[in-house]
Amino acid sequence: MGLWHVFYEDWQMECCGTPFSVGDEVSWPLLLLDADTVLGGGWRDQLTEVAGPVEDVAGVRMVREETGLPVALGADPDVEEDRRPQPGSRARSVGLLSVERHGARWPEAGGRVRAVQVLTQTWAETAPGSRTYGPVAGKRGLRAVERCPRWFTETEGERAADGRGRRSRESGVVVTLDVPGTDSRLSHAVREARGIPQRAEPGAETRGIEAADLTALLETLSTATPPRRPTGRARRRHAGA
């Protein structure tokens, strides 16, 4: 089993999705997005690296990840020059795994839902009074839930110091998906946190732990808060110290 963070956007669920709960078995077409283009960027724990041979599936470039995860590459062909990786080559990309329910079809990844977190994103007016809003990079929070909602909410916030209006919008969910026959950096992190040797076979990280305890551990590995920077000045070390 390999653990993967997957972003399921609000509009994808509200349009064509089926709500699911922790413990459910699901199957989704996964698309690797440039994280800087999703909700203003600023992602950290949720990033995924995939590597493997490139395939062409009905015009979609896919990577069959080295441990077996099927992922479509999010870069569309350039109008004048197709800059996508060529079929038969190898690609290594870092981005945000997402569920894509529209457009072309490609092989899906199936697995068990181990954790669900509702993502609340801060949006701000592009100019005071414009009533046109854009996501504020890195200004988001995550809230653990047992079940993905069918519909997502939005609340009006206080105006910023520069006079721009602000809103908090539930913009989707971050799901931890446990996919058989794969392995991942997140699985390595769980093994390390549980004191399991990295040489253990994939899937060892989810054995012998209660579902609720695993969900709680996974939440600590999917956060929206940047790591704290040291405060104050470091003391100089004198020669001979």
PDB file of C-alpha atoms in Angstrom:
ATOM      1  CA  MET A   1       0.000   0.000   0.000  1.00  0.00           C
ATOM      2  CA  GLY A   2       1.163   3.530  -0.758  1.00  0.00           C
ATOM      3  CA  LEU A   3      -0.274   6.680   0.842  1.00  0.00           C
ATOM      4  CA  TRP A   4      -0.937   9.673  -1.414  1.00  0.00           C
ATOM      5  CA  HIS A   5      -2.342  13.150  -0.727  1.00  0.00           C
ATOM      6  CA  VAL A   6      -5.023  13.971  -3.321  1.00  0.00           C
ATOM      7  CA  PHE A   7      -6.829  17.312  -3.726  1.00  0.00           C
ATOM      8  CA  TYR A   8     -10.500  17.032  -4.693  1.00  0.00           C
ATOM      9  CA  GLU A   9     -11.667  20.521  -5.689  1.00  0.00           C
ATOM     10  CA  ASP A  10     -15.054  21.804  -4.579  1.00  0.00           C
ATOM     11  CA  TRP A  11     -16.418  22.356  -8.100  1.00  0.00           C
ATOM     12  CA  GLN A  12     -15.356  18.872  -9.190  1.00  0.00           C
ATOM     13  CA  MET A  13     -17.338  17.354  -6.309  1.00  0.00           C
ATOM     14  CA  GLU A  14     -20.365  19.647  -6.664  1.00  0.00           C
ATOM     15  CA  CYS A  15     -20.549  19.047 -10.411  1.00  0.00           C
ATOM     16  CA  CYS A  16     -19.856  15.371 -10.896  1.00  0.00           C
ATOM     17  CA  GLY A  17     -18.584  13.810  -7.667  1.00  0.00           C
ATOM     18  CA  THR A  18     -19.937  11.302  -5.186  1.00  0.00           C
ATOM     19  CA  PRO A  19     -19.332  12.016  -1.480  1.00  0.00           C
ATOM     20  CA  PHE A  20     -17.218   9.455   0.363  1.00  0.00           C
ATOM     21  CA  SER A  21     -16.146   8.712   3.919  1.00  0.00           C
ATOM     22  CA  VAL A  22     -12.993   7.604   5.709  1.00  0.00           C
ATOM     23  CA  GLY A  23     -12.665   3.862   5.108  1.00  0.00           C
ATOM     24  CA  ASP A  24     -14.466   3.868   1.739  1.00  0.00           C
ATOM     25  CA  GLU A  25     -12.980   2.256  -1.356  1.00  0.00           C
ATOM     26  CA  VAL A  26     -12.836   4.713  -4.287  1.00  0.00           C
ATOM     27  CA  SER A  27     -11.423   4.903  -7.809  1.00  0.00           C
ATOM     28  CA  TRP A  28     -10.399   8.230  -9.357  1.00  0.00           C
ATOM     29  CA  PRO A  29      -8.572   9.555 -12.437  1.00  0.00           C
ATOM     30  CA  LEU A  30      -5.569  11.449 -11.021  1.00  0.00           C
ATOM     31  CA  LEU A  31      -3.992  14.514 -12.614  1.00  0.00           C
ATOM     32  CA  LEU A  32      -0.683  16.044 -11.469  1.00  0.00           C
ATOM     33  CA  LEU A  33      -1.070  19.836 -11.412  1.00  0.00           C
ATOM     34  CA  ASP A  34       1.510  22.599 -11.163  1.00  0.00           C
ATOM     35  CA  ALA A  35       0.965  23.481  -7.495  1.00  0.00           C
ATOM     36  CA  ASP A  36       1.752  27.162  -8.108  1.00  0.00           C
ATOM     37  CA  THR A  37      -1.369  27.418 -10.288  1.00  0.00           C
ATOM     38  CA  VAL A  38      -3.752  25.969  -7.674  1.00  0.00           C
ATOM     39  CA  LEU A  39      -5.364  28.458  -5.268  1.00  0.00           C
ATOM     40  CA  GLY A  40      -2.422  30.841  -5.541  1.00  0.00           C
ATOM     41  CA  GLY A  41       0.258  28.297  -4.621  1.00  0.00           C
ATOM     42  CA  GLY A  42       1.934  28.057  -1.226  1.00  0.00           C
ATOM     43  CA  TRP A  43       1.445  24.279  -0.888  1.00  0.00           C
ATOM     44  CA  ARG A  44       3.923  22.215   1.133  1.00  0.00           C
ATOM     45  CA  ASP A  45       2.955  18.934   2.838  1.00  0.00           C
ATOM     46  CA  GLN A  46       0.548  17.987   0.070  1.00  0.00           C
ATOM     47  CA  LEU A  47       3.106  17.972  -2.767  1.00  0.00           C
ATOM     48  CA  THR A  48       3.838  14.682  -4.533  1.00  0.00           C
ATOM     49  CA  GLU A  49       6.745  13.537  -6.663  1.00  0.00           C
ATOM     50  CA  VAL A  50       6.082  11.036  -9.426  1.00  0.00           C
ATOM     51  CA  ALA A  51       8.631   9.404 -11.711  1.00  0.00           C
ATOM     52  CA  GLY A  52       8.399   6.792 -14.420  1.00  0.00           C
ATOM     53  CA  PRO A  53       7.973   6.075 -18.121  1.00  0.00           C
ATOM     54  CA  VAL A  54       5.663   8.308 -20.167  1.00  0.00           C
ATOM     55  CA  GLU A  55       2.722   6.804 -22.053  1.00  0.00           C
ATOM     56  CA  ASP A  56       0.207   8.333 -24.466  1.00  0.00           C
ATOM     57  CA  VAL A  57      -3.376   7.319 -23.654  1.00  0.00           C
ATOM     58  CA  ALA A  58      -5.895   8.782 -26.096  1.00  0.00           C
ATOM     59  CA  GLY A  59      -3.857  11.968 -26.364  1.00  0.00           C
ATOM     60  CA  VAL A  60      -3.200  12.234 -22.617  1.00  0.00           C
ATOM     61  CA  ARG A  61       0.401  11.976 -21.426  1.00  0.00           C
ATOM     62  CA  MET A  62       0.599   9.697 -18.422  1.00  0.00           C
ATOM     63  CA  VAL A  63       3.275   8.534 -16.052  1.00  0.00           C
ATOM     64  CA  ARG A  64       2.996   5.029 -14.695  1.00  0.00           C
ATOM     65  CA  GLU A  65       4.740   5.924 -11.445  1.00  0.00           C
ATOM     66  CA  GLU A  66       7.704   3.698 -10.574  1.00  0.00           C
ATOM     67  CA  THR A  67       5.686   2.014  -7.825  1.00  0.00           C
ATOM     68  CA  GLY A  68       2.560   1.618  -9.975  1.00  0.00           C
ATOM     69  CA  LEU A  69       0.405   4.755  -9.508  1.00  0.00           C
ATOM     70  CA  PRO A  70      -1.195   5.897 -12.826  1.00  0.00           C
ATOM     71  CA  VAL A  71      -1.034   9.700 -13.116  1.00  0.00           C
ATOM     72  CA  ALA A  72      -1.854  12.056 -15.998  1.00  0.00           C
ATOM     73  CA  LEU A  73       0.486  15.010 -16.464  1.00  0.00           C
ATOM     74  CA  GLY A  74      -1.244  18.351 -16.122  1.00  0.00           C
ATOM     75  CA  ALA A  75       0.741  20.334 -18.703  1.00  0.00           C
ATOM     76  CA  ASP A  76      -1.304  20.923 -21.856  1.00  0.00           C
ATOM     77  CA  PRO A  77       0.453  21.079 -25.235  1.00  0.00           C
ATOM     78  CA  ASP A  78       1.674  24.552 -26.190  1.00  0.00           C
ATOM     79  CA  VAL A  79      -0.157  26.145 -29.103  1.00  0.00           C
ATOM     80  CA  GLU A  80       2.972  26.302 -31.271  1.00  0.00           C
ATOM     81  CA  GLU A  81       5.147  23.636 -29.677  1.00  0.00           C
ATOM     82  CA  ASP A  82       4.203  20.494 -27.800  1.00  0.00           C
ATOM     83  CA  ARG A  83       6.445  20.658 -24.741  1.00  0.00           C
ATOM     84  CA  ARG A  84       4.990  17.623 -23.015  1.00  0.00           C
ATOM     85  CA  PRO A  85       7.291  14.666 -22.273  1.00  0.00           C
ATOM     86  CA  GLN A  86       7.424  12.310 -25.229  1.00  0.00           C
ATOM     87  CA  PRO A  87       5.994   8.781 -25.011  1.00  0.00           C
ATOM     88  CA  GLY A  88       8.765   6.320 -24.244  1.00  0.00           C
ATOM     89  CA  SER A  89      10.794   8.887 -22.315  1.00  0.00           C
ATOM     90  CA  ARG A  90      11.050   9.102 -18.530  1.00  0.00           C
ATOM     91  CA  ALA A  91       9.646  11.975 -16.533  1.00  0.00           C
ATOM     92  CA  ARG A  92      10.075  13.146 -12.952  1.00  0.00           C
ATOM     93  CA  SER A  93       7.650  15.808 -11.738  1.00  0.00           C
ATOM     94  CA  VAL A  94       6.584  17.394  -8.470  1.00  0.00           C
ATOM     95  CA  GLY A  95       3.082  18.782  -8.130  1.00  0.00           C
ATOM     96  CA  LEU A  96      -0.341  18.457  -6.575  1.00  0.00           C
ATOM     97  CA  LEU A  97      -2.284  15.254  -7.236  1.00  0.00           C
ATOM     98  CA  SER A  98      -5.890  16.079  -8.033  1.00  0.00           C
ATOM     99  CA  VAL A  99      -9.085  14.341  -9.106  1.00  0.00           C
ATOM    100  CA  GLU A 100     -10.097  15.244 -12.681  1.00  0.00           C
ATOM    101  CA  ARG A 101     -13.654  14.343 -13.730  1.00  0.00           C
ATOM    102  CA  HIS A 102     -13.803  16.265 -17.012  1.00  0.00           C
ATOM    103  CA  GLY A 103     -12.343  15.912 -20.507  1.00  0.00           C
ATOM    104  CA  ALA A 104     -10.338  12.894 -21.667  1.00  0.00           C
ATOM    105  CA  ARG A 105     -10.282   9.579 -19.813  1.00  0.00           C
ATOM    106  CA  TRP A 106      -7.335   7.565 -18.551  1.00  0.00           C
ATOM    107  CA  PRO A 107      -6.750   4.662 -16.124  1.00  0.00           C
ATOM    108  CA  GLU A 108      -7.915   5.387 -12.595  1.00  0.00           C
ATOM    109  CA  ALA A 109      -6.168   4.826  -9.269  1.00  0.00           C
ATOM    110  CA  GLY A 110      -8.194   2.847  -6.764  1.00  0.00           C
ATOM    111  CA  GLY A 111      -7.709   2.586  -3.021  1.00  0.00           C
ATOM    112  CA  ARG A 112      -9.055   3.195   0.458  1.00  0.00           C
ATOM    113  CA  VAL A 113      -9.697   6.626   1.931  1.00  0.00           C
ATOM    114  CA  ARG A 114      -7.616   6.959   5.101  1.00  0.00           C
ATOM    115  CA  ALA A 115      -8.211  10.647   5.958  1.00  0.00           C
ATOM    116  CA  VAL A 116     -10.309  13.599   4.733  1.00  0.00           C
ATOM    117  CA  GLN A 117      -9.611  17.270   5.454  1.00  0.00           C
ATOM    118  CA  VAL A 118     -11.811  20.163   4.311  1.00  0.00           C
ATOM    119  CA  LEU A 119      -9.619  22.930   2.918  1.00  0.00           C
ATOM    120  CA  THR A 120     -10.740  26.501   3.653  1.00  0.00           C
ATOM    121  CA  GLN A 121      -9.066  29.102   1.429  1.00  0.00           C
ATOM    122  CA  THR A 122      -8.920  32.862   1.975  1.00  0.00           C
ATOM    123  CA  TRP A 123      -9.961  34.924  -1.043  1.00  0.00           C
ATOM    124  CA  ALA A 124      -9.484  38.696  -1.387  1.00  0.00           C
ATOM    125  CA  GLU A 125     -10.806  41.360  -3.744  1.00  0.00           C
ATOM    126  CA  THR A 126      -8.410  42.181  -6.557  1.00  0.00           C
ATOM    127  CA  ALA A 127      -9.020  45.858  -5.685  1.00  0.00           C
ATOM    128  CA  PRO A 128     -11.128  47.545  -2.980  1.00  0.00           C
ATOM    129  CA  GLY A 129     -14.783  47.362  -3.988  1.00  0.00           C
ATOM    130  CA  SER A 130     -14.130  45.325  -7.143  1.00  0.00           C
ATOM    131  CA  ARG A 131     -16.238  42.336  -5.982  1.00  0.00           C
ATOM    132  CA  THR A 132     -13.813  40.212  -7.999  1.00  0.00           C
ATOM    133  CA  TYR A 133     -11.937  37.799  -5.771  1.00  0.00           C
ATOM    134  CA  GLY A 134      -8.748  35.804  -6.082  1.00  0.00           C
ATOM    135  CA  PRO A 135      -7.098  33.264  -3.745  1.00  0.00           C
ATOM    136  CA  VAL A 136      -4.491  34.544  -1.289  1.00  0.00           C
ATOM    137  CA  ALA A 137      -1.362  32.416  -1.616  1.00  0.00           C
ATOM    138  CA  GLY A 138      -0.767  30.167   1.372  1.00  0.00           C
ATOM    139  CA  LYS A 139      -3.716  31.525   3.375  1.00  0.00           C
ATOM    140  CA  ARG A 140      -5.641  28.344   4.017  1.00  0.00           C
ATOM    141  CA  GLY A 141      -6.635  25.963   6.773  1.00  0.00           C
ATOM    142  CA  LEU A 142      -7.462  22.259   7.046  1.00  0.00           C
ATOM    143  CA  ARG A 143     -10.213  20.669   9.139  1.00  0.00           C
ATOM    144  CA  ALA A 144     -10.513  16.921   9.641  1.00  0.00           C
ATOM    145  CA  VAL A 145     -13.904  15.380   8.815  1.00  0.00           C
ATOM    146  CA  GLU A 146     -15.267  11.842   8.541  1.00  0.00           C
ATOM    147  CA  ARG A 147     -17.076  12.453   5.259  1.00  0.00           C
ATOM    148  CA  CYS A 148     -16.484  14.667   2.241  1.00  0.00           C
ATOM    149  CA  PRO A 149     -19.336  17.177   1.866  1.00  0.00           C
ATOM    150  CA  ARG A 150     -21.445  17.291  -1.288  1.00  0.00           C
ATOM    151  CA  TRP A 151     -21.671  21.086  -1.129  1.00  0.00           C
ATOM    152  CA  PHE A 152     -19.146  23.604   0.162  1.00  0.00           C
ATOM    153  CA  THR A 153     -19.743  26.864   2.037  1.00  0.00           C
ATOM    154  CA  GLU A 154     -18.445  30.415   1.862  1.00  0.00           C
ATOM    155  CA  THR A 155     -18.456  33.156   4.521  1.00  0.00           C
ATOM    156  CA  GLU A 156     -17.830  36.871   4.257  1.00  0.00           C
ATOM    157  CA  GLY A 157     -14.828  38.100   6.225  1.00  0.00           C
ATOM    158  CA  GLU A 158     -13.573  41.422   7.535  1.00  0.00           C
ATOM    159  CA  ARG A 159     -11.969  43.852   5.135  1.00  0.00           C
ATOM    160  CA  ALA A 160      -8.199  43.875   5.017  1.00  0.00           C
ATOM    161  CA  ALA A 161      -6.174  46.928   6.079  1.00  0.00           C
ATOM    162  CA  ASP A 162      -5.956  48.042   2.440  1.00  0.00           C
ATOM    163  CA  GLY A 163      -9.755  48.073   2.137  1.00  0.00           C
ATOM    164  CA  ARG A 164     -10.106  44.909   0.088  1.00  0.00           C
ATOM    165  CA  GLY A 165     -12.966  42.598   1.000  1.00  0.00           C
ATOM    166  CA  ARG A 166     -12.143  39.049   2.100  1.00  0.00           C
ATOM    167  CA  ARG A 167     -13.969  35.752   2.039  1.00  0.00           C
ATOM    168  CA  SER A 168     -13.308  32.303   3.444  1.00  0.00           C
ATOM    169  CA  ARG A 169     -14.356  29.564   1.046  1.00  0.00           C
ATOM    170  CA  GLU A 170     -14.337  25.818   1.468  1.00  0.00           C
ATOM    171  CA  SER A 171     -12.445  25.054  -1.738  1.00  0.00           C
ATOM    172  CA  GLY A 172     -12.317  21.260  -1.634  1.00  0.00           C
ATOM    173  CA  VAL A 173     -10.865  18.432   0.416  1.00  0.00           C
ATOM    174  CA  VAL A 174      -7.406  16.942   0.847  1.00  0.00           C
ATOM    175  CA  VAL A 175      -7.745  13.162   0.875  1.00  0.00           C
ATOM    176  CA  THR A 176      -5.142  10.609   1.920  1.00  0.00           C
ATOM    177  CA  LEU A 177      -5.604   7.669  -0.443  1.00  0.00           C
ATOM    178  CA  ASP A 178      -4.106   4.236   0.291  1.00  0.00           C
ATOM    179  CA  VAL A 179      -3.371   2.634  -3.106  1.00  0.00           C
ATOM    180  CA  PRO A 180      -2.430  -1.078  -3.244  1.00  0.00           C
ATOM    181  CA  GLY A 181       0.800  -2.047  -4.971  1.00  0.00           C
ATOM    182  CA  THR A 182       2.396   1.397  -4.651  1.00  0.00           C
ATOM    183  CA  ASP A 183       4.811   3.185  -2.327  1.00  0.00           C
ATOM    184  CA  SER A 184       5.367   6.874  -1.655  1.00  0.00           C
ATOM    185  CA  ARG A 185       7.300   9.471   0.310  1.00  0.00           C
ATOM    186  CA  LEU A 186       4.258   9.868   2.547  1.00  0.00           C
ATOM    187  CA  SER A 187       4.376   6.143   3.327  1.00  0.00           C
ATOM    188  CA  HIS A 188       8.062   6.538   4.191  1.00  0.00           C
ATOM    189  CA  ALA A 189       7.157   9.420   6.534  1.00  0.00           C
ATOM    190  CA  VAL A 190       4.510   7.296   8.274  1.00  0.00           C
ATOM    191  CA  ARG A 191       6.960   4.404   8.697  1.00  0.00           C
ATOM    192  CA  GLU A 192       9.491   6.791  10.197  1.00  0.00           C
ATOM    193  CA  ALA A 193       6.907   8.289  12.566  1.00  0.00           C
ATOM    194  CA  ARG A 194       5.885   4.791  13.729  1.00  0.00           C
ATOM    195  CA  GLY A 195       9.458   3.543  14.080  1.00  0.00           C
ATOM    196  CA  ILE A 196       9.092   0.992  11.283  1.00  0.00           C
ATOM    197  CA  PRO A 197      12.274   0.254   9.301  1.00  0.00           C
ATOM    198  CA  GLN A 198      12.207   1.726   5.797  1.00  0.00           C
ATOM    199  CA  ARG A 199      13.264  -1.647   4.397  1.00  0.00           C
ATOM    200  CA  ALA A 200       9.905  -3.056   5.496  1.00  0.00           C
ATOM    201  CA  GLU A 201       7.580  -4.013   2.678  1.00  0.00           C
ATOM    202  CA  PRO A 202       5.111  -1.364   1.399  1.00  0.00           C
ATOM    203  CA  GLY A 203       1.932  -1.432   3.454  1.00  0.00           C
ATOM    204  CA  ALA A 204       3.661  -2.174   6.753  1.00  0.00           C
ATOM    205  CA  GLU A 205       2.987   1.436   7.810  1.00  0.00           C
ATOM    206  CA  THR A 206      -0.790   0.859   7.980  1.00  0.00           C
ATOM    207  CA  ARG A 207      -0.759  -2.492   9.763  1.00  0.00           C
ATOM    208  CA  GLY A 208      -1.346  -2.875  13.479  1.00  0.00           C
ATOM    209  CA  ILE A 209      -2.733   0.623  13.961  1.00  0.00           C
ATOM    210  CA  GLU A 210      -6.327   1.593  14.635  1.00  0.00           C
ATOM    211  CA  ALA A 211      -7.991   3.494  11.803  1.00  0.00           C
ATOM    212  CA  ALA A 212      -8.624   6.537  14.014  1.00  0.00           C
ATOM    213  CA  ASP A 213      -4.984   6.612  15.142  1.00  0.00           C
ATOM    214  CA  LEU A 214      -3.757   6.377  11.552  1.00  0.00           C
ATOM    215  CA  THR A 215      -6.073   9.210  10.517  1.00  0.00           C
ATOM    216  CA  ALA A 216      -4.761  11.374  13.371  1.00  0.00           C
ATOM    217  CA  LEU A 217      -1.156  10.644  12.369  1.00  0.00           C
ATOM    218  CA  LEU A 218      -1.861  11.460   8.722  1.00  0.00           C
ATOM    219  CA  GLU A 219      -3.353  14.813   9.744  1.00  0.00           C
ATOM    220  CA  THR A 220      -0.006  15.780  11.268  1.00  0.00           C
ATOM    221  CA  LEU A 221       1.579  15.056   7.876  1.00  0.00           C
ATOM    222  CA  SER A 222      -0.892  17.260   5.978  1.00  0.00           C
ATOM    223  CA  THR A 223      -0.763  20.767   7.399  1.00  0.00           C
ATOM    224  CA  ALA A 224      -1.280  24.264   6.038  1.00  0.00           C
ATOM    225  CA  THR A 225       1.013  26.103   8.441  1.00  0.00           C
ATOM    226  CA  PRO A 226       4.588  26.844   7.315  1.00  0.00           C
ATOM    227  CA  PRO A 227       7.295  25.685   9.721  1.00  0.00           C
ATOM    228  CA  ARG A 228       8.290  28.270  12.289  1.00  0.00           C
ATOM    229  CA  ARG A 229      11.439  30.213  11.719  1.00  0.00           C
ATOM    230  CA  PRO A 230      13.823  30.742  14.629  1.00  0.00           C
ATOM    231  CA  THR A 231      13.180  34.046  16.371  1.00  0.00           C
ATOM    232  CA  GLY A 232      15.815  36.375  17.713  1.00  0.00           C
ATOM    233  CA  ARG A 233      19.434  36.603  16.748  1.00  0.00           C
ATOM    234  CA  ALA A 234      21.707  33.646  17.011  1.00  0.00           C
ATOM    235  CA  ARG A 235      24.473  34.168  19.530  1.00  0.00           C
ATOM    236  CA  ARG A 236      27.915  34.496  18.068  1.00  0.00           C
ATOM    237  CA  ARG A 237      30.398  31.892  19.034  1.00  0.00           C
ATOM    238  CA  HIS A 238      33.707  33.373  20.038  1.00  0.00           C
ATOM    239  CA  ALA A 239      36.966  31.901  18.896  1.00  0.00           C
ATOM    240  CA  GLY A 240      37.917  29.034  21.126  1.00  0.00           C
ATOM    241  CA  ALA A 241      34.346  28.504  22.336  1.00  0.00           C
TER     242      ALA A 241
END
